[in-house]
């Protein structure tokens, strides 16, 4: 720096961009036993891998939360928690499928504030084995009309044959982002894949272009075909 | 005379991946006019030549604005009125057309060169600010820091771009009065995205300008690359380009 004085950087505290990841889990009575047990096991098992992925991307602050719904809905994790501090609390199943309640809580969390307009697109993974028992449509429409609702990467995992694929596709906006898990192995694999979505929130997409703005690597979605076949061809333990 | 302080650094995240800096900038002065432009190439897989697109964008901004000054060299009032009326229409279309023409000489895949573009023209009487896509145009006085043109920012990692078929439809412009003892900051979005919120970013803009007053433009200019490297490393990880025009 020639002979000019070396100065300390002016300005305030620096921060990596927040990246919110939300597990939104159907805990209705039909999820009892094997399904909710598999969800608990599989999400717990993803934590070390999500931690590794976060370590490899120090420029995004990965914040995780869990939202459960059955008869009503509630944040299991009241506030976003850094993946380093995230602890999975086992969920239990009982009651009906108040998805509309859950979408209302989700909307409040995606508002600006509390969300920052400098955040990376949030990732929301919805897991459900049935169809909503409440009037979910108005809440879903409001969610999809709000800025972060539109920009969020929305993935759904349909658990078993009774899951309402139409509702889940309404949520994701893309049929490719509705993953069908017909048995335990497939569900574990789908949850594992969905947990990696945070690392796929990637480089700039062009807004206002003729093609829809996507922040998710759709190639990675297509590569799910192998995982899909596990769920669809196995004859054992089909839910 | 307006003093110009500028630096552009490759993002810490891009360095980790072995990628080149996708930002470009230009700053030119002729007579009592200062022209500044920054461009942020998208850097995504579908835009492999976005650095070249960003280089062309800043060149085109300077070239087009120079043409207007040549046309209205004896009538600054008329030029100001014209930019006020046609900035987001005829001027925006001229920039889009010129950029696309130059890109098309290289390739038919215009999207491969996608980039944002922010520009600022400073004269003793007025400024003209141009924005297409993410980034910041900030006016900093001794006690306040405020965005000159806001409104078409996109959340997340989406942005408006010169490669869009109707890019000029998304351009926002503003003509305002040039003020003494004021600094104008033009920066790519990696700068603001490195701070937790808008307040933190605005305080930073004030602090940078206070450093210029205290230590002088040359000293700040010499320190700026290190500051921006630190900002990218501890913040967004993105490429950062900052130009400060200090009146």
Tab-separated table of C-alpha atoms in Angstrom:
chain	number	residue	atom	x	y	z
A	1	UNK	CA	0.000	0.000	0.000
A	2	UNK	CA	2.886	2.419	-0.860
A	3	UNK	CA	3.430	4.898	1.988
A	4	UNK	CA	-0.229	5.646	2.660
A	5	UNK	CA	-1.601	4.888	6.096
A	6	UNK	CA	-3.163	1.470	6.610
A	7	UNK	CA	-6.629	1.942	8.092
A	8	UNK	CA	-9.073	-0.336	9.851
A	9	UNK	CA	-12.196	-1.070	7.814
A	10	UNK	CA	-14.914	1.513	8.539
A	11	UNK	CA	-18.513	0.460	8.981
A	12	UNK	CA	-20.610	-1.886	11.019
A	13	UNK	CA	-20.674	-5.559	11.797
A	14	UNK	CA	-20.556	-7.949	8.836
A	15	UNK	CA	-22.810	-10.970	8.479
A	16	UNK	CA	-23.325	-13.850	6.094
A	17	UNK	CA	-26.781	-14.026	4.482
A	18	UNK	CA	-29.419	-15.971	6.433
A	19	UNK	CA	-30.850	-19.087	4.791
A	20	UNK	CA	-33.992	-20.353	6.528
A	21	UNK	CA	-34.843	-24.049	6.298
A	22	UNK	CA	-38.251	-25.136	7.587
A	23	UNK	CA	-39.480	-28.702	8.156
A	24	UNK	CA	-43.293	-28.613	8.031
A	25	UNK	CA	-44.544	-31.968	9.292
A	26	UNK	CA	-48.026	-33.523	9.224
A	27	UNK	CA	-48.501	-35.103	12.669
A	28	UNK	CA	-52.093	-36.263	12.199
A	29	UNK	CA	-53.257	-39.601	13.592
A	30	UNK	CA	-52.662	-41.435	10.310
A	31	UNK	CA	-48.924	-40.764	10.686
A	32	UNK	CA	-48.877	-42.883	13.841
A	33	UNK	CA	-46.153	-45.479	14.424
A	34	UNK	CA	-44.014	-46.298	11.393
A	35	UNK	CA	-44.481	-43.077	9.408
A	36	UNK	CA	-43.788	-40.586	12.188
A	37	UNK	CA	-41.064	-42.859	13.513
A	38	UNK	CA	-39.352	-42.836	10.143
A	39	UNK	CA	-39.697	-39.046	9.892
A	40	UNK	CA	-38.124	-38.649	13.331
A	41	UNK	CA	-35.286	-41.013	12.476
A	42	UNK	CA	-34.589	-39.601	9.009
A	43	UNK	CA	-34.615	-35.902	9.898
A	44	UNK	CA	-32.431	-36.558	12.936
A	45	UNK	CA	-30.010	-38.394	10.635
A	46	UNK	CA	-29.761	-35.441	8.216
A	47	UNK	CA	-28.418	-33.028	10.835
A	48	UNK	CA	-24.719	-33.984	10.527
A	49	UNK	CA	-24.902	-33.725	6.728
A	50	UNK	CA	-26.638	-30.352	6.866
A	51	UNK	CA	-23.962	-29.226	9.299
A	52	UNK	CA	-21.237	-30.344	6.876
A	53	UNK	CA	-22.933	-28.534	4.006
A	54	UNK	CA	-23.210	-25.374	6.110
A	55	UNK	CA	-19.539	-25.579	7.042
A	56	UNK	CA	-18.661	-25.765	3.353
A	57	UNK	CA	-20.673	-22.620	2.665
A	58	UNK	CA	-19.612	-20.056	5.270
A	59	UNK	CA	-21.347	-17.282	3.319
A	60	UNK	CA	-24.837	-18.474	4.239
A	61	UNK	CA	-26.090	-18.763	7.796
A	62	UNK	CA	-28.273	-21.872	7.832
A	63	UNK	CA	-31.178	-21.464	10.270
A	64	UNK	CA	-33.526	-24.387	10.865
A	65	UNK	CA	-37.054	-24.619	12.316
A	66	UNK	CA	-39.780	-27.232	12.639
A	67	UNK	CA	-43.501	-26.577	12.247
A	68	UNK	CA	-45.917	-29.404	13.116
A	69	UNK	CA	-49.617	-29.616	12.378
A	70	UNK	CA	-52.430	-31.970	13.341
A	71	UNK	CA	-55.430	-30.578	15.307
A	72	UNK	CA	-54.037	-27.054	15.096
A	73	UNK	CA	-50.417	-26.156	14.355
A	74	UNK	CA	-47.392	-25.065	16.315
A	75	UNK	CA	-43.756	-24.147	15.970
A	76	UNK	CA	-41.769	-26.947	17.594
A	77	UNK	CA	-38.761	-24.655	17.316
A	78	UNK	CA	-40.122	-21.259	18.446
A	79	UNK	CA	-37.371	-19.245	16.719
A	80	UNK	CA	-34.931	-20.040	13.897
A	81	UNK	CA	-31.945	-21.977	15.246
A	82	UNK	CA	-28.494	-22.160	13.707
A	83	UNK	CA	-27.844	-25.654	12.327
A	84	UNK	CA	-24.929	-25.900	14.782
A	85	UNK	CA	-27.427	-25.648	17.656
A	86	UNK	CA	-30.385	-27.438	16.079
A	87	UNK	CA	-31.688	-30.432	18.035
A	88	UNK	CA	-34.489	-32.544	16.579
A	89	UNK	CA	-37.352	-33.133	19.033
A	90	UNK	CA	-39.212	-36.349	18.242
A	91	UNK	CA	-42.745	-35.679	17.044
A	92	UNK	CA	-45.781	-37.764	17.916
A	93	UNK	CA	-48.944	-38.273	15.850
A	94	UNK	CA	-52.558	-37.635	16.808
A	95	UNK	CA	-55.568	-35.644	15.585
A	96	UNK	CA	-56.601	-34.231	12.191
A	97	UNK	CA	-54.719	-32.424	9.371
A	98	UNK	CA	-55.016	-28.665	9.917
A	99	UNK	CA	-52.631	-27.661	7.132
A	100	UNK	CA	-54.291	-24.239	6.806
A	101	UNK	CA	-53.312	-23.452	10.401
A	102	UNK	CA	-49.724	-24.366	9.617
A	103	UNK	CA	-49.682	-22.219	6.474
A	104	UNK	CA	-50.912	-19.264	8.530
A	105	UNK	CA	-48.030	-19.658	10.997
A	106	UNK	CA	-45.639	-20.046	8.076
A	107	UNK	CA	-46.873	-16.807	6.509
A	108	UNK	CA	-46.184	-14.872	9.689
A	109	UNK	CA	-42.640	-16.229	9.784
A	110	UNK	CA	-41.960	-15.278	6.141
A	111	UNK	CA	-43.126	-11.694	6.496
A	112	UNK	CA	-40.554	-8.859	6.282
A	113	UNK	CA	-39.765	-8.437	9.158
A	114	UNK	CA	-39.141	-10.889	10.831
A	115	UNK	CA	-37.474	-12.171	7.636
A	116	UNK	CA	-34.717	-10.003	6.236
A	117	UNK	CA	-34.925	-8.776	2.660
A	118	UNK	CA	-31.214	-9.645	2.405
A	119	UNK	CA	-31.828	-13.338	3.125
A	120	UNK	CA	-31.309	-16.141	0.630
A	121	UNK	CA	-34.511	-17.835	-0.554
A	122	UNK	CA	-35.941	-19.927	2.284
A	123	UNK	CA	-36.406	-23.667	1.830
A	124	UNK	CA	-39.668	-25.222	3.047
A	125	UNK	CA	-40.143	-28.974	3.092
A	126	UNK	CA	-43.743	-30.112	3.646
A	127	UNK	CA	-44.324	-33.758	4.632
A	128	UNK	CA	-47.870	-35.121	4.600
A	129	UNK	CA	-49.666	-38.451	4.265
A	130	UNK	CA	-53.218	-37.210	3.784
A	131	UNK	CA	-55.408	-34.335	2.756
A	132	UNK	CA	-56.107	-31.161	4.727
A	133	UNK	CA	-59.114	-31.264	7.016
A	134	UNK	CA	-59.378	-27.478	7.322
A	135	UNK	CA	-59.878	-24.770	4.693
A	136	UNK	CA	-56.224	-24.509	3.615
A	137	UNK	CA	-56.793	-22.759	0.264
A	138	UNK	CA	-57.109	-19.115	1.422
A	139	UNK	CA	-53.957	-19.474	3.514
A	140	UNK	CA	-52.034	-21.093	0.658
A	141	UNK	CA	-53.110	-18.356	-1.741
A	142	UNK	CA	-51.952	-15.672	0.698
A	143	UNK	CA	-48.648	-17.492	1.202
A	144	UNK	CA	-48.005	-17.713	-2.530
A	145	UNK	CA	-48.839	-14.021	-2.962
A	146	UNK	CA	-46.307	-12.765	-0.430
A	147	UNK	CA	-42.738	-11.901	-1.547
A	148	UNK	CA	-40.864	-14.620	0.359
A	149	UNK	CA	-43.714	-17.092	-0.130
A	150	UNK	CA	-43.289	-16.767	-3.894
A	151	UNK	CA	-39.494	-16.916	-3.781
A	152	UNK	CA	-39.209	-19.800	-1.310
A	153	UNK	CA	-37.979	-23.160	-2.546
A	154	UNK	CA	-41.035	-25.297	-1.745
A	155	UNK	CA	-40.649	-29.060	-1.694
A	156	UNK	CA	-43.281	-31.612	-0.650
A	157	UNK	CA	-42.924	-35.246	0.331
A	158	UNK	CA	-46.086	-37.301	-0.136
A	159	UNK	CA	-46.036	-40.160	2.351
A	160	UNK	CA	-47.968	-43.251	1.264
A	161	UNK	CA	-50.846	-43.816	-1.149
A	162	UNK	CA	-53.373	-41.617	0.648
A	163	UNK	CA	-51.401	-38.394	0.354
A	164	UNK	CA	-53.229	-35.750	-1.690
A	165	UNK	CA	-50.787	-35.067	-4.520
A	166	UNK	CA	-52.903	-32.228	-5.929
A	167	UNK	CA	-52.701	-30.262	-2.688
A	168	UNK	CA	-48.967	-30.847	-2.451
A	169	UNK	CA	-48.478	-29.719	-6.043
A	170	UNK	CA	-50.467	-26.569	-5.307
A	171	UNK	CA	-47.980	-25.942	-2.506
A	172	UNK	CA	-44.809	-26.551	-4.534
A	173	UNK	CA	-46.050	-25.072	-7.811
A	174	UNK	CA	-44.118	-27.772	-9.696
A	175	UNK	CA	-44.968	-31.457	-9.973
A	176	UNK	CA	-41.232	-32.303	-10.007
A	177	UNK	CA	-40.963	-30.969	-6.484
A	178	UNK	CA	-43.554	-33.369	-5.083
A	179	UNK	CA	-41.644	-36.476	-4.054
A	180	UNK	CA	-43.588	-39.673	-3.416
A	181	UNK	CA	-42.413	-41.964	-0.644
A	182	UNK	CA	-44.317	-45.241	-0.566
A	183	UNK	CA	-42.280	-46.960	2.083
A	184	UNK	CA	-39.741	-46.441	4.809
A	185	UNK	CA	-36.617	-46.630	2.617
A	186	UNK	CA	-38.022	-44.161	0.114
A	187	UNK	CA	-39.065	-41.733	2.837
A	188	UNK	CA	-35.596	-41.784	4.373
A	189	UNK	CA	-34.082	-41.130	0.946
A	190	UNK	CA	-36.503	-38.297	0.096
A	191	UNK	CA	-35.929	-36.571	3.425
A	192	UNK	CA	-32.189	-36.866	2.924
A	193	UNK	CA	-32.447	-35.364	-0.554
A	194	UNK	CA	-34.728	-32.549	0.596
A	195	UNK	CA	-32.264	-31.647	3.344
A	196	UNK	CA	-29.651	-30.921	0.671
A	197	UNK	CA	-31.884	-28.350	-1.031
A	198	UNK	CA	-30.355	-25.618	1.091
A	199	UNK	CA	-27.043	-26.109	-0.674
A	200	UNK	CA	-28.779	-25.762	-4.061
A	201	UNK	CA	-30.129	-22.269	-3.459
A	202	UNK	CA	-27.758	-20.939	-6.015
A	203	UNK	CA	-26.589	-18.253	-8.400
A	204	UNK	CA	-28.759	-15.411	-9.736
A	205	UNK	CA	-31.831	-16.177	-11.754
A	206	UNK	CA	-33.129	-13.568	-14.165
A	207	UNK	CA	-36.279	-11.917	-12.919
A	208	UNK	CA	-38.886	-10.791	-15.383
A	209	UNK	CA	-37.753	-13.311	-17.969
A	210	UNK	CA	-40.173	-15.485	-19.868
A	211	UNK	CA	-39.102	-18.586	-17.999
A	212	UNK	CA	-40.122	-18.851	-14.365
A	213	UNK	CA	-37.572	-17.770	-11.837
A	214	UNK	CA	-36.128	-20.799	-10.146
A	215	UNK	CA	-33.609	-20.822	-7.393
A	216	UNK	CA	-33.278	-24.567	-7.248
A	217	UNK	CA	-31.072	-26.667	-9.445
A	218	UNK	CA	-33.711	-28.509	-11.460
A	219	UNK	CA	-31.086	-30.943	-12.752
A	220	UNK	CA	-30.730	-32.180	-9.212
A	221	UNK	CA	-34.480	-32.661	-9.071
A	222	UNK	CA	-34.398	-34.721	-12.246
A	223	UNK	CA	-31.627	-36.838	-10.766
A	224	UNK	CA	-34.119	-37.962	-8.201
A	225	UNK	CA	-35.407	-40.542	-10.645
A	226	UNK	CA	-33.247	-43.204	-9.033
A	227	UNK	CA	-34.616	-42.365	-5.633
A	228	UNK	CA	-38.185	-42.331	-6.956
A	229	UNK	CA	-37.826	-45.831	-8.335
A	230	UNK	CA	-36.919	-47.181	-4.917
A	231	UNK	CA	-40.227	-45.935	-3.619
A	232	UNK	CA	-42.361	-47.051	-6.514
A	233	UNK	CA	-41.021	-50.483	-7.344
A	234	UNK	CA	-40.428	-51.977	-3.945
A	235	UNK	CA	-43.249	-54.311	-3.002
A	236	UNK	CA	-42.312	-54.521	0.638
A	237	UNK	CA	-44.059	-52.470	3.293
A	238	UNK	CA	-45.993	-50.178	0.967
A	239	UNK	CA	-47.905	-47.557	2.991
B	1	UNK	CA	-13.286	18.521	-9.116
B	2	UNK	CA	-15.007	15.320	-8.067
B	3	UNK	CA	-12.635	12.774	-6.540
B	4	UNK	CA	-13.224	9.154	-7.495
B	5	UNK	CA	-12.463	6.244	-5.175
B	6	UNK	CA	-12.967	2.768	-6.554
B	7	UNK	CA	-12.173	-0.902	-6.112
B	8	UNK	CA	-13.503	-4.233	-7.272
B	9	UNK	CA	-12.680	-7.552	-5.605
B	10	UNK	CA	-13.436	-11.152	-6.429
B	11	UNK	CA	-15.882	-12.681	-3.961
B	12	UNK	CA	-14.532	-14.982	-1.269
B	13	UNK	CA	-17.060	-17.653	-2.287
B	14	UNK	CA	-15.998	-17.365	-5.921
B	15	UNK	CA	-12.343	-17.730	-4.962
B	16	UNK	CA	-13.148	-20.939	-3.073
B	17	UNK	CA	-14.767	-22.318	-6.219
B	18	UNK	CA	-11.980	-21.055	-8.492
B	19	UNK	CA	-14.362	-18.678	-10.290
B	20	UNK	CA	-13.408	-15.298	-11.706
B	21	UNK	CA	-14.911	-11.995	-10.584
B	22	UNK	CA	-18.107	-11.258	-12.527
B	23	UNK	CA	-18.249	-7.543	-11.648
B	24	UNK	CA	-17.036	-4.752	-13.894
B	25	UNK	CA	-16.870	-1.000	-13.493
B	26	UNK	CA	-15.977	2.206	-15.307
B	27	UNK	CA	-15.347	5.747	-14.126
B	28	UNK	CA	-14.574	8.572	-16.524
B	29	UNK	CA	-14.331	12.311	-16.206
B	30	UNK	CA	-14.388	14.899	-18.970
B	31	UNK	CA	-14.701	18.613	-18.304
B	32	UNK	CA	-16.857	18.911	-15.199
B	33	UNK	CA	-18.791	15.722	-15.917
B	34	UNK	CA	-18.254	12.421	-14.110
B	35	UNK	CA	-19.597	9.132	-15.471
B	36	UNK	CA	-19.716	6.031	-13.282
B	37	UNK	CA	-21.034	2.547	-14.014
B	38	UNK	CA	-20.948	-0.808	-12.237
B	39	UNK	CA	-22.254	-4.111	-13.570
B	40	UNK	CA	-22.679	-7.460	-11.869
B	41	UNK	CA	-22.604	-10.429	-14.246
B	42	UNK	CA	-24.979	-13.157	-13.106
B	43	UNK	CA	-22.336	-15.858	-12.885
B	44	UNK	CA	-24.862	-18.684	-13.097
B	45	UNK	CA	-24.386	-21.747	-15.312
B	46	UNK	CA	-26.759	-20.341	-17.909
B	47	UNK	CA	-24.687	-17.127	-18.110
B	48	UNK	CA	-21.119	-18.381	-18.770
B	49	UNK	CA	-20.022	-15.096	-20.398
B	50	UNK	CA	-21.532	-12.746	-17.852
B	51	UNK	CA	-18.183	-11.125	-17.042
B	52	UNK	CA	-17.859	-10.128	-20.691
B	53	UNK	CA	-21.467	-8.934	-20.541
B	54	UNK	CA	-20.670	-6.800	-17.511
B	55	UNK	CA	-17.589	-5.309	-19.247
B	56	UNK	CA	-19.719	-4.397	-22.252
B	57	UNK	CA	-22.467	-2.944	-20.052
B	58	UNK	CA	-20.246	-0.396	-18.326
B	59	UNK	CA	-18.584	0.543	-21.628
B	60	UNK	CA	-21.979	1.037	-23.246
B	61	UNK	CA	-23.279	3.199	-20.398
B	62	UNK	CA	-20.287	5.519	-20.674
B	63	UNK	CA	-20.462	5.608	-24.464
B	64	UNK	CA	-24.189	6.328	-24.627
B	65	UNK	CA	-24.010	9.038	-21.981
B	66	UNK	CA	-21.059	10.657	-23.730
B	67	UNK	CA	-23.165	10.856	-26.892
B	68	UNK	CA	-25.915	12.714	-25.047
B	69	UNK	CA	-23.400	15.164	-23.626
B	70	UNK	CA	-21.956	15.708	-27.101
B	71	UNK	CA	-25.455	16.405	-28.448
B	72	UNK	CA	-26.342	18.828	-25.657
B	73	UNK	CA	-22.882	20.255	-24.957
B	74	UNK	CA	-24.118	23.855	-24.842
B	75	UNK	CA	-27.470	23.157	-23.209
B	76	UNK	CA	-27.089	21.431	-19.838
B	77	UNK	CA	-30.575	22.522	-18.768
B	78	UNK	CA	-32.074	20.918	-21.840
B	79	UNK	CA	-30.094	17.732	-21.233
B	80	UNK	CA	-31.295	17.590	-17.633
B	81	UNK	CA	-34.909	18.000	-18.767
B	82	UNK	CA	-34.431	15.369	-21.452
B	83	UNK	CA	-32.969	12.859	-18.998
B	84	UNK	CA	-35.800	13.564	-16.585
B	85	UNK	CA	-38.365	12.913	-19.295
B	86	UNK	CA	-36.696	10.141	-21.283
B	87	UNK	CA	-34.245	8.542	-18.840
B	88	UNK	CA	-36.278	5.422	-18.261
B	89	UNK	CA	-37.546	5.336	-21.848
B	90	UNK	CA	-35.376	6.527	-24.772
B	91	UNK	CA	-32.103	6.512	-22.800
B	92	UNK	CA	-32.811	3.088	-21.285
B	93	UNK	CA	-33.733	1.729	-24.703
B	94	UNK	CA	-30.549	3.176	-26.244
B	95	UNK	CA	-28.414	1.431	-23.617
B	96	UNK	CA	-30.262	-1.861	-24.044
B	97	UNK	CA	-30.049	-1.673	-27.833
B	98	UNK	CA	-26.334	-0.816	-27.877
B	99	UNK	CA	-25.469	-3.570	-25.371
B	100	UNK	CA	-27.457	-6.222	-27.223
B	101	UNK	CA	-25.969	-5.182	-30.545
B	102	UNK	CA	-22.460	-5.553	-29.178
B	103	UNK	CA	-23.256	-8.883	-27.534
B	104	UNK	CA	-24.845	-10.184	-30.739
B	105	UNK	CA	-21.531	-9.562	-32.535
B	106	UNK	CA	-20.065	-12.196	-30.206
B	107	UNK	CA	-22.922	-14.675	-29.894
B	108	UNK	CA	-26.599	-15.220	-30.602
B	109	UNK	CA	-27.045	-16.412	-27.004
B	110	UNK	CA	-27.726	-13.033	-25.364
B	111	UNK	CA	-28.693	-14.623	-22.025
B	112	UNK	CA	-25.188	-16.095	-21.701
B	113	UNK	CA	-23.950	-12.513	-21.158
B	114	UNK	CA	-26.571	-11.555	-18.535
B	115	UNK	CA	-25.692	-8.715	-16.212
B	116	UNK	CA	-27.136	-5.937	-14.100
B	117	UNK	CA	-26.159	-2.299	-14.742
B	118	UNK	CA	-26.098	0.728	-12.459
B	119	UNK	CA	-24.917	4.109	-13.680
B	120	UNK	CA	-24.494	7.623	-12.386
B	121	UNK	CA	-23.838	10.880	-14.217
B	122	UNK	CA	-22.655	13.823	-12.112
B	123	UNK	CA	-22.499	17.421	-13.303
B	124	UNK	CA	-22.175	20.594	-11.209
B	125	UNK	CA	-25.936	21.125	-11.679
B	126	UNK	CA	-27.553	17.733	-11.553
B	127	UNK	CA	-27.114	14.001	-11.315
B	128	UNK	CA	-28.723	11.283	-13.411
B	129	UNK	CA	-29.018	7.840	-11.812
B	130	UNK	CA	-29.822	4.667	-13.781
B	131	UNK	CA	-30.626	1.267	-12.305
B	132	UNK	CA	-31.354	-2.090	-13.881
B	133	UNK	CA	-31.248	-4.896	-11.321
B	134	UNK	CA	-29.615	-5.338	-7.948
B	135	UNK	CA	-27.017	-3.057	-6.433
B	136	UNK	CA	-27.060	0.291	-4.662
B	137	UNK	CA	-26.965	3.954	-5.617
B	138	UNK	CA	-26.532	5.947	-2.412
B	139	UNK	CA	-26.359	9.660	-1.658
B	140	UNK	CA	-24.346	10.382	1.495
B	141	UNK	CA	-24.299	13.744	3.215
B	142	UNK	CA	-22.526	14.434	6.515
B	143	UNK	CA	-25.402	13.031	8.577
B	144	UNK	CA	-27.544	10.884	6.320
B	145	UNK	CA	-27.254	8.098	3.835
B	146	UNK	CA	-30.126	7.322	1.499
B	147	UNK	CA	-30.822	5.296	-1.583
B	148	UNK	CA	-31.294	7.419	-4.710
B	149	UNK	CA	-33.329	4.953	-6.740
B	150	UNK	CA	-35.137	2.081	-5.118
B	151	UNK	CA	-38.039	-0.045	-6.143
B	152	UNK	CA	-37.091	-2.843	-8.500
B	153	UNK	CA	-34.879	-4.931	-6.256
B	154	UNK	CA	-35.691	-8.607	-6.182
B	155	UNK	CA	-35.581	-10.830	-3.134
B	156	UNK	CA	-33.147	-13.696	-2.866
B	157	UNK	CA	-30.891	-14.381	-5.810
B	158	UNK	CA	-33.138	-13.157	-8.626
B	159	UNK	CA	-32.423	-9.912	-10.444
B	160	UNK	CA	-33.475	-7.881	-13.461
B	161	UNK	CA	-31.016	-8.082	-16.303
B	162	UNK	CA	-29.904	-6.469	-19.553
B	163	UNK	CA	-30.382	-9.837	-21.256
B	164	UNK	CA	-34.159	-9.755	-20.757
B	165	UNK	CA	-36.145	-9.280	-24.018
B	166	UNK	CA	-37.629	-6.006	-22.712
B	167	UNK	CA	-34.861	-5.005	-20.320
B	168	UNK	CA	-35.506	-1.263	-20.561
B	169	UNK	CA	-39.031	-1.780	-19.155
B	170	UNK	CA	-37.397	-2.591	-15.815
B	171	UNK	CA	-35.036	0.395	-15.722
B	172	UNK	CA	-35.548	3.012	-13.022
B	173	UNK	CA	-33.931	6.421	-13.289
B	174	UNK	CA	-33.847	9.647	-11.351
B	175	UNK	CA	-32.602	13.159	-11.966
B	176	UNK	CA	-31.734	15.240	-8.911
B	177	UNK	CA	-29.762	18.249	-7.826
B	178	UNK	CA	-26.022	17.742	-7.227
B	179	UNK	CA	-25.174	18.854	-3.721
B	180	UNK	CA	-21.865	20.134	-2.399
B	181	UNK	CA	-20.189	18.184	0.425
B	182	UNK	CA	-22.004	15.069	-0.682
B	183	UNK	CA	-20.697	11.702	-1.776
B	184	UNK	CA	-22.379	9.310	-4.195
B	185	UNK	CA	-21.772	5.584	-3.798
B	186	UNK	CA	-22.488	3.099	-6.561
B	187	UNK	CA	-21.991	-0.527	-5.577
B	188	UNK	CA	-22.836	-4.068	-6.598
B	189	UNK	CA	-25.136	-5.991	-4.251
B	190	UNK	CA	-22.339	-7.980	-2.599
B	191	UNK	CA	-21.580	-4.832	-0.576
B	192	UNK	CA	-25.009	-4.265	1.034
B	193	UNK	CA	-25.651	-8.009	1.358
B	194	UNK	CA	-22.649	-8.238	3.681
B	195	UNK	CA	-24.471	-6.315	6.421
B	196	UNK	CA	-27.232	-7.692	8.654
B	197	UNK	CA	-29.757	-4.990	7.752
B	198	UNK	CA	-30.317	-1.658	6.007
B	199	UNK	CA	-29.374	0.369	9.088
B	200	UNK	CA	-26.010	-1.382	9.293
B	201	UNK	CA	-25.385	-0.715	5.619
B	202	UNK	CA	-26.369	2.964	5.854
B	203	UNK	CA	-24.109	3.464	8.869
B	204	UNK	CA	-21.302	1.900	6.871
B	205	UNK	CA	-21.814	4.318	3.972
B	206	UNK	CA	-21.609	7.219	6.440
B	207	UNK	CA	-18.435	5.761	7.987
B	208	UNK	CA	-16.742	5.339	4.596
B	209	UNK	CA	-17.419	8.991	3.759
B	210	UNK	CA	-16.252	10.119	7.201
B	211	UNK	CA	-13.003	8.234	6.523
B	212	UNK	CA	-12.567	10.172	3.275
B	213	UNK	CA	-13.003	13.469	5.120
B	214	UNK	CA	-10.616	12.432	7.886
B	215	UNK	CA	-7.875	10.657	5.928
B	216	UNK	CA	-8.282	11.906	2.362
B	217	UNK	CA	-9.400	10.236	-0.860
B	218	UNK	CA	-5.972	8.798	-1.734
B	219	UNK	CA	-5.605	6.985	1.572
B	220	UNK	CA	-9.124	5.553	1.408
B	221	UNK	CA	-8.555	4.544	-2.213
B	222	UNK	CA	-5.412	2.661	-1.220
B	223	UNK	CA	-7.212	0.869	1.636
B	224	UNK	CA	-10.440	0.105	-0.209
B	225	UNK	CA	-9.432	-3.238	-1.831
B	226	UNK	CA	-8.445	-4.697	1.571
B	227	UNK	CA	-11.683	-3.453	3.158
B	228	UNK	CA	-13.770	-5.000	0.418
B	229	UNK	CA	-11.842	-8.296	0.596
B	230	UNK	CA	-12.607	-8.422	4.323
B	231	UNK	CA	-16.236	-7.477	3.669
B	232	UNK	CA	-16.725	-10.308	1.189
B	233	UNK	CA	-14.844	-12.819	3.384
B	234	UNK	CA	-16.841	-12.051	6.543
B	235	UNK	CA	-20.073	-11.166	4.760
B	236	UNK	CA	-21.863	-12.204	1.581
B	237	UNK	CA	-18.940	-13.995	-0.088
B	238	UNK	CA	-19.984	-12.258	-3.310
B	239	UNK	CA	-17.921	-10.101	-5.673
B	240	UNK	CA	-17.954	-6.488	-4.494
B	241	UNK	CA	-17.427	-3.334	-6.511
B	242	UNK	CA	-17.675	0.102	-4.923
B	243	UNK	CA	-17.204	3.498	-6.539
B	244	UNK	CA	-17.432	6.643	-4.427
B	245	UNK	CA	-17.687	10.022	-6.127
B	246	UNK	CA	-16.875	12.667	-3.561
B	247	UNK	CA	-17.979	16.248	-4.256
